[in-house]
Tab-separated table of C-alpha atoms in Angstrom:
chain	number	residue	atom	x	y	z
A	1	MET	CA	32.532	216.529	238.900
A	2	VAL	CA	30.196	217.701	241.649
A	3	PHE	CA	33.114	217.895	244.096
A	4	LEU	CA	35.151	219.917	241.596
A	5	ALA	CA	32.208	222.239	240.969
A	6	TYR	CA	31.950	222.870	244.726
A	7	LEU	CA	35.671	223.637	244.921
A	8	HIS	CA	35.363	226.024	242.000
A	9	LEU	CA	32.365	227.900	243.378
A	10	LEU	CA	33.084	227.955	247.095
A	11	LEU	CA	36.866	228.347	247.089
A	12	ASN	CA	37.186	230.248	243.796
A	13	ILE	CA	39.726	227.793	242.361
A	14	ASP	CA	40.150	228.161	238.615
A	15	TYR	CA	39.804	225.178	236.292
A	16	ARG	CA	43.541	224.868	235.684
A	17	GLY	CA	43.998	224.719	239.455
A	18	LEU	CA	41.388	221.978	239.654
A	19	LYS	CA	43.294	220.062	236.997
A	20	GLY	CA	46.441	220.340	239.116
A	21	PHE	CA	44.491	219.145	242.151
A	22	LEU	CA	43.273	216.117	240.184
A	23	ARG	CA	46.771	215.421	238.896
A	24	GLY	CA	48.045	215.288	242.489
A	25	LEU	CA	45.152	213.079	243.521
A	26	SER	CA	45.771	210.757	240.564
A	27	ARG	CA	49.191	209.937	242.021
A	28	LEU	CA	47.429	208.287	244.964
A	29	ILE	CA	44.534	206.767	243.027
A	30	SER	CA	45.236	205.847	239.433
A	31	PHE	CA	42.801	207.555	237.030
A	32	ASP	CA	42.925	209.666	233.874
A	33	VAL	CA	42.870	213.427	234.473
A	34	PRO	CA	40.691	215.399	232.022
A	35	ASP	CA	41.953	218.664	230.561
A	36	TYR	CA	40.700	221.922	232.074
A	37	THR	CA	38.217	222.659	229.274
A	38	THR	CA	36.510	219.308	229.880
A	39	ILE	CA	36.407	220.059	233.614
A	40	CYS	CA	34.909	223.488	232.834
A	41	ARG	CA	32.207	222.138	230.528
A	42	ARG	CA	31.193	219.319	232.854
A	43	ALA	CA	31.303	221.410	236.044
A	44	ASN	CA	29.088	224.058	234.445
A	45	LYS	CA	26.474	221.392	233.651
A	46	VAL	CA	26.260	220.292	237.305
A	47	ALA	CA	23.338	221.827	239.192
A	48	ILE	CA	24.559	222.768	242.660
A	49	GLU	CA	22.450	224.143	245.456
A	50	ILE	CA	24.916	226.294	247.372
A	51	LYS	CA	22.380	227.564	249.894
A	52	LYS	CA	22.168	224.270	251.821
A	53	THR	CA	25.926	223.871	251.823
A	54	LEU	CA	26.583	227.304	253.263
A	55	ILE	CA	23.948	226.835	255.963
A	56	SER	CA	25.475	223.536	257.109
A	57	TYR	CA	28.864	225.215	257.734
A	58	LYS	CA	27.480	228.475	259.100
A	59	ASP	CA	28.989	228.138	262.595
A	60	LYS	CA	32.039	226.068	261.588
A	61	GLU	CA	35.292	227.009	259.969
A	62	VAL	CA	36.480	224.680	257.210
A	63	VAL	CA	40.103	224.916	256.134
A	64	VAL	CA	41.248	223.366	252.844
A	65	TYR	CA	44.935	223.262	251.973
A	66	LEU	CA	45.862	222.649	248.332
A	67	ASP	CA	49.325	222.225	246.930
A	68	SER	CA	51.051	220.057	244.374
A	69	SER	CA	51.227	217.080	246.729
A	70	GLY	CA	47.469	216.824	247.388
A	71	ALA	CA	44.793	218.206	249.718
A	72	LYS	CA	44.160	218.308	253.445
A	73	VAL	CA	40.820	219.303	254.990
A	74	THR	CA	40.302	220.157	258.659
A	75	ASN	CA	37.381	221.441	260.707
A	76	ARG	CA	38.261	223.960	263.395
């Protein structure tokens, strides 16, 4: 849930998009995907300190690609 909360806050991905991301990931690793309202409720309960995260990537560019087949993350 913490990872999903970061994706929601930092990349502005809506909860239905996060559900689609999880559905793609569940094809690789078998797990049950919660509905978007459950993701919303649980992600809003997670306390995230964004300040430290933004400082750690201040001089780096992080690229995240999301589509229906999964995710790819690169540092450039």
